[in-house]
CSV table of C-alpha atoms in Angstrom, one decimal:
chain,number,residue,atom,x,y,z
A,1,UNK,CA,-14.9,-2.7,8.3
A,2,UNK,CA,-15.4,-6.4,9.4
A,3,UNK,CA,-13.1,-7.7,6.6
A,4,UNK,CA,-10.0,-6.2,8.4
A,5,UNK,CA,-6.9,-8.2,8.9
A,6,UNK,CA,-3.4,-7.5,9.5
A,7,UNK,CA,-2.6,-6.8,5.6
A,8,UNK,CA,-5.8,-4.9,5.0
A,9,UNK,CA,-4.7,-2.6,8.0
A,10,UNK,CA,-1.3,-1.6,6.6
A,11,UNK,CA,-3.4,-0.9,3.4
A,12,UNK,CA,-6.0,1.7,5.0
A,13,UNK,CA,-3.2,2.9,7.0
A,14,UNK,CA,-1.8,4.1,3.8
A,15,UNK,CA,-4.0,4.1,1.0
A,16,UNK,CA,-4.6,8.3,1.7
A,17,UNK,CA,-0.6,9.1,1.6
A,18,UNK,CA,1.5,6.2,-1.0
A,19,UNK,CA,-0.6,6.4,-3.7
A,20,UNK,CA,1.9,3.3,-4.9
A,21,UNK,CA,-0.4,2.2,-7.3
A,22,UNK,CA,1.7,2.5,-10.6
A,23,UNK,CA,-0.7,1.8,-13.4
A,24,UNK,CA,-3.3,4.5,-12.3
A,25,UNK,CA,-3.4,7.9,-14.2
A,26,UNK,CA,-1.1,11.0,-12.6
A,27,UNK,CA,-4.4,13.3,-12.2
A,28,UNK,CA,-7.0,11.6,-11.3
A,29,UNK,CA,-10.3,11.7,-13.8
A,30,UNK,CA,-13.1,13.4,-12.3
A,31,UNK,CA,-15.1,10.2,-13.1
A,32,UNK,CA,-13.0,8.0,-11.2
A,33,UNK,CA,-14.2,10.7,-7.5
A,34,UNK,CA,-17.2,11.0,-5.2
A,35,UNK,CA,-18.0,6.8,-5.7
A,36,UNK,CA,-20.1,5.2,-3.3
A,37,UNK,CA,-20.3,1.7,-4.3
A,38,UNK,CA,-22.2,0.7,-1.2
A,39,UNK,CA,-20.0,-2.2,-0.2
A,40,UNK,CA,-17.5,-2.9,1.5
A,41,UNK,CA,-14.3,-3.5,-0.7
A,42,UNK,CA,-12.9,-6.9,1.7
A,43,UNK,CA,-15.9,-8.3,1.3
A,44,UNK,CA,-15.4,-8.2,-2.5
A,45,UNK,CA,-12.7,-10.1,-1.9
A,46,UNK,CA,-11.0,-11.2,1.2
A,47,UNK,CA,-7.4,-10.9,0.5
A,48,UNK,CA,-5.4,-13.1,2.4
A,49,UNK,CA,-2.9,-12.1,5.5
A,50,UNK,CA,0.8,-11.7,4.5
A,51,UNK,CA,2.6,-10.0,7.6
A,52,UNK,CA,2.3,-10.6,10.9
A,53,UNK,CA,-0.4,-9.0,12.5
A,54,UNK,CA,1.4,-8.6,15.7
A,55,UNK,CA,4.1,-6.7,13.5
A,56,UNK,CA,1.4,-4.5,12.0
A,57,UNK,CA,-0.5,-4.1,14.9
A,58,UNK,CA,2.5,-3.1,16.6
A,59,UNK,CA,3.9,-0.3,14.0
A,60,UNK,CA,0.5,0.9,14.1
A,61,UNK,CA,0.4,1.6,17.3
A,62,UNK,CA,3.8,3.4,17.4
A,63,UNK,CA,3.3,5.4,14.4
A,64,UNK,CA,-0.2,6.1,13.9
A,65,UNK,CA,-1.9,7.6,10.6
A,66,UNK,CA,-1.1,10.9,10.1
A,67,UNK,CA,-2.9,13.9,11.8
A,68,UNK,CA,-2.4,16.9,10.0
A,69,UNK,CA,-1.3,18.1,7.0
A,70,UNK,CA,2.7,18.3,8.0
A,71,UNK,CA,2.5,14.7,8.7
A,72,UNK,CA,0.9,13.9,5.3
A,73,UNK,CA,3.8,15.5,3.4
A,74,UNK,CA,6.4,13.1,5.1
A,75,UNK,CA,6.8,9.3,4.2
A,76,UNK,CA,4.4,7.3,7.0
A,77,UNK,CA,7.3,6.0,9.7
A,78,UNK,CA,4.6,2.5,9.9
A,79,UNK,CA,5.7,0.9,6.8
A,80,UNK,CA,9.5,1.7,7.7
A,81,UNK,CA,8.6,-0.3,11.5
A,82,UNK,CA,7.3,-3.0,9.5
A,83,UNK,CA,10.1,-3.2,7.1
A,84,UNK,CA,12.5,-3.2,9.7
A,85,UNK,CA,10.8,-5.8,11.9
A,86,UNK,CA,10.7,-7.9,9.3
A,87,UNK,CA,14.2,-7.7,8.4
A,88,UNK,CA,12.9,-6.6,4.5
A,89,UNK,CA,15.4,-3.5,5.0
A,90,UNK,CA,18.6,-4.1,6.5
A,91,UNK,CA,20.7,-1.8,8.5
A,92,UNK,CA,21.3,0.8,5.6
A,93,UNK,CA,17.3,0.7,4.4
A,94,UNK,CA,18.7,-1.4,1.4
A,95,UNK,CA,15.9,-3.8,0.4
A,96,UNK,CA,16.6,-7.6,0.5
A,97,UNK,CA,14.3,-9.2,-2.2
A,98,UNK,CA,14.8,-12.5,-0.5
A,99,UNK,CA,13.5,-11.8,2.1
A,100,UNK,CA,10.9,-9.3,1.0
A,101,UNK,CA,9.3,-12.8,-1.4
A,102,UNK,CA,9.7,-14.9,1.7
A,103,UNK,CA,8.0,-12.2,4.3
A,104,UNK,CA,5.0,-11.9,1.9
A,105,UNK,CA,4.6,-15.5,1.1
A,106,UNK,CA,5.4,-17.3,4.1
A,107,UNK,CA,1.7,-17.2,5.8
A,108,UNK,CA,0.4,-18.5,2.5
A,109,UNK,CA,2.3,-22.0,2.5
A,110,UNK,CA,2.7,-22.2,-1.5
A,111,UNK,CA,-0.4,-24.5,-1.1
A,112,UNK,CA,-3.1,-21.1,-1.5
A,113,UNK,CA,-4.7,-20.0,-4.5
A,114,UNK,CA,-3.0,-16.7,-3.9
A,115,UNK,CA,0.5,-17.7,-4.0
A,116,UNK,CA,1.6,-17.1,-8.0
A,117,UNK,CA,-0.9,-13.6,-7.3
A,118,UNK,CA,1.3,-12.5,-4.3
A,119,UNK,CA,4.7,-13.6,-5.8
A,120,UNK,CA,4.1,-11.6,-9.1
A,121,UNK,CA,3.0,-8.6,-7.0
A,122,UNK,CA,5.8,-8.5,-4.8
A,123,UNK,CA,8.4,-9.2,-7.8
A,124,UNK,CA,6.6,-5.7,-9.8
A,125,UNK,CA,6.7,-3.4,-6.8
A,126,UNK,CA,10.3,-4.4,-5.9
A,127,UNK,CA,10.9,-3.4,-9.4
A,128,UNK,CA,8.7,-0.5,-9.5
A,129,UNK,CA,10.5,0.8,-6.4
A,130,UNK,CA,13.6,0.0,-7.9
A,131,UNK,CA,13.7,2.2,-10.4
A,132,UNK,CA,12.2,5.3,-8.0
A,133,UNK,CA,15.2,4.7,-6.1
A,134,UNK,CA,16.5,8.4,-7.3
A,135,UNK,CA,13.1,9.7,-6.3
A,136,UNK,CA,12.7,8.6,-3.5
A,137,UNK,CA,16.7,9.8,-2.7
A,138,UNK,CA,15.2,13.5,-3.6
A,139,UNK,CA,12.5,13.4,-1.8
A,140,UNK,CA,14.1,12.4,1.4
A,141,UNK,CA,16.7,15.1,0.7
A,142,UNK,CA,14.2,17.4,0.5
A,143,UNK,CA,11.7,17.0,3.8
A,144,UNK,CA,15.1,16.6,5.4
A,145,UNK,CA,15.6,20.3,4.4
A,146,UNK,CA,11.6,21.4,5.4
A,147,UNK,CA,11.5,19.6,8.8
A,148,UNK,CA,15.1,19.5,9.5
A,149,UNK,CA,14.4,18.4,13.2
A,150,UNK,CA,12.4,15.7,12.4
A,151,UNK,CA,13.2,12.1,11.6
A,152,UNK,CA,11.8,11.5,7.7
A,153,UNK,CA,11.2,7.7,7.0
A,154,UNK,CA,11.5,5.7,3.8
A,155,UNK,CA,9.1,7.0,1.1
A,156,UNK,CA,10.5,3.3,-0.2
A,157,UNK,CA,9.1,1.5,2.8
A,158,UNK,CA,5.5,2.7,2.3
A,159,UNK,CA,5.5,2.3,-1.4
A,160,UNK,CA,6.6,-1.3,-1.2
A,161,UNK,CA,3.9,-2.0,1.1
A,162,UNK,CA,0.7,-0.5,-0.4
A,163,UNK,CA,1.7,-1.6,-3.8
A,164,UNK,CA,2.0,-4.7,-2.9
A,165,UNK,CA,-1.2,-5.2,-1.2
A,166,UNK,CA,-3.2,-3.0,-4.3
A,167,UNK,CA,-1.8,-5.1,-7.0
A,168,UNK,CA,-2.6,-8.3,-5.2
A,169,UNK,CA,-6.2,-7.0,-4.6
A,170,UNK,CA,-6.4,-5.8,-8.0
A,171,UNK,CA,-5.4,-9.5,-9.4
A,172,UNK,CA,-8.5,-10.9,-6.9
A,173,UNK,CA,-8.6,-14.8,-8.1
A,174,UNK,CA,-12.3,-14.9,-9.8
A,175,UNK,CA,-13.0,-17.6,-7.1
A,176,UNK,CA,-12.5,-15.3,-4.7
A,177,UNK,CA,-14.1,-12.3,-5.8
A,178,UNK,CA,-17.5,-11.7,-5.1
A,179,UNK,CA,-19.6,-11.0,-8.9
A,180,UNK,CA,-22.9,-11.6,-7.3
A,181,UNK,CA,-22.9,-8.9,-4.1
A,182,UNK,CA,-24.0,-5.5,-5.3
A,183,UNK,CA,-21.5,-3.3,-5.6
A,184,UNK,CA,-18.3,-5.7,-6.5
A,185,UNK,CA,-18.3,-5.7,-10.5
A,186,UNK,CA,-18.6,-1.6,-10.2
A,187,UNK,CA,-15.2,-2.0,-7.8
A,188,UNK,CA,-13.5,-4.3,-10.4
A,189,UNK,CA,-14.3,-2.2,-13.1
A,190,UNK,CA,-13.5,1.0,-11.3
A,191,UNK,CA,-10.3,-0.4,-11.2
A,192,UNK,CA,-9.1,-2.6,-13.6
A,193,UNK,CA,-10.9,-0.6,-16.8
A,194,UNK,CA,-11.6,2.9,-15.7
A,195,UNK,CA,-7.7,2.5,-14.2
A,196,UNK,CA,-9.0,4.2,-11.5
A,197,UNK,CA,-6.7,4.8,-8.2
A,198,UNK,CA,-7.0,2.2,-5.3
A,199,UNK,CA,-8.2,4.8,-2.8
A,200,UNK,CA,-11.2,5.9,-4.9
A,201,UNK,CA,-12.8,2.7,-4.1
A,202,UNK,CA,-13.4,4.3,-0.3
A,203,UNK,CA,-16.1,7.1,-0.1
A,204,UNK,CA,-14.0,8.7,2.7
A,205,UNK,CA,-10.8,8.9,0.1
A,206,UNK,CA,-12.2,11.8,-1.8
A,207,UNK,CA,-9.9,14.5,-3.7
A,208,UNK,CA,-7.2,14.9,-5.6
A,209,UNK,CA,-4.0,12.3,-6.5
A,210,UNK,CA,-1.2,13.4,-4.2
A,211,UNK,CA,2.3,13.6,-6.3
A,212,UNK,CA,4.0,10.0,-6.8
A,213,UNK,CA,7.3,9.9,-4.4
C-alpha cells in the first residue's frame, strides 16, 4: 500500500490477531465478509504518524507477523517492543497513561486537526484495556500453560495499539476523508453503520472474528 507510515504499519501488523476494536459485534455478520471495496483504505484517509517509525520499524523487524497458526494464538511480541521502547509499560508491563497520551500525541504538536481525535482515542482504549486487565491476566495464564517454553507477550500491549489506531481511523476528520474516490463512503459506512470489524475493510482479512483477549 502506498499510504503506509509508521502507524499504519503497527496497524496491518495486527489488524489479523487484536481484533481490539471494542464496538464491533462478537461474531462477525456474514454481510460485513468477502468486501472488496476497490480502494485502498489510507488513501481514504491518511491518518497521521504517532510513533516513531524507527521504533516500529525496529519491533517489526525483531518480531515479525505471525507464521503459523501457534503464533496466531499468542499475543504479537511487536506491540510489547513498541511499548517498551517507548517507555508506555514500565518495568512490571504496568501501563503509564502519561506517557501513553504524550507518546501518541507528541508527533502531532497540538497544532493538527487530529489532536482532540487522537487524545479521545487514546483516553477509550486505556480504559477499554483497563477493564480487560482480568482477561488479559487469564489469558497469559493460560498460553503460559500451552507453550510453557515459550515467552508469551502482553495481550495488553497489542490491544492498546490497534485500538488506538482503529478508533482514530474510525473518527477520520471529514476534511480528511476522501467522499469523492470510489470506494471511501462504502469504507465509512462498513464501519461506522454496519459496525463492521476494522479488518473486514482488507480483501486479504477474510473469515471469522477471532475471540476478544
Amino acid at each position: 500500500m502506498k499510504a503506509i507510515v509508521a502507524s499504519v504499519l503497527v496497524l496491518l501488523a495486527l489488524s489479523h490477531t487484536t481484533r481490539a476494536d471494542a464496538s464491533a459485534p462478537d461474531d462477525v455478520p456474514a454481510t460485513c465478509l468477502n468486501k472488496n471495496f476497490n480502494v485502498d483504505p489510507f488513501e481514504c484517509c491518511k491518518t497521521p504518524k504517532l510513533l516513531d517509525e524507527t521504533v516500529v520499524k525496529q519491533c517489526v523487524k525483531s518480531y515479525p507477523p505471525p507464521q503459523d497458526v501457534k503464533d496466531e494464538i499468542k499475543p504479537d511480541c511487536m506491540s510489547e517492543c513498541v511499548m517498551n521502547s517507548t517507555q508506555i509499560f514500565d518495568r512490571r508491563q504496568n501501563v503509564n497513561d502519561a506517557k501513553a497520551m504524550e507518546t501518541f500525541l507528541e508527533k502531532l504538536n497540538g497544532k493538527s486537526v487530529w489532536a482532540d481525535i487522537v487524545q479521545k482515542a487514546v483516553m477509550q482504549c486505556l480504559d477499554d484495556a483497563d477493564n480487560r486487565k482480568e482477561e488479559f491476566n487469564r489469558d497469559m495464564k493460560a498460553l503460559q500453560q500451552r507453550f510453557p517454553k515459550e515467552r508469551i507477550c502482553s495481550p495488553a500491549a497489542g490491544f492498546i495499539m490497534e485500538c488506538v489506531h482503529v478508533v482514530v481511523y474510525k473518527n477520520c476528520p471529514a476534511s480528511v476523508f476522501k467522499d469523492s474516490l470510489t470506494g471511501c463512503p462504502a469504507i465509512k459506512k462498513h464501519l461506522n453503520v454496519d459496525n463492521c470489524p476494522f479488518y473486514t475493510i482488507f480483501p486479504e482479512k477474510k473469515g471469522n472474528k477471532a475471540k476478544k483477549h
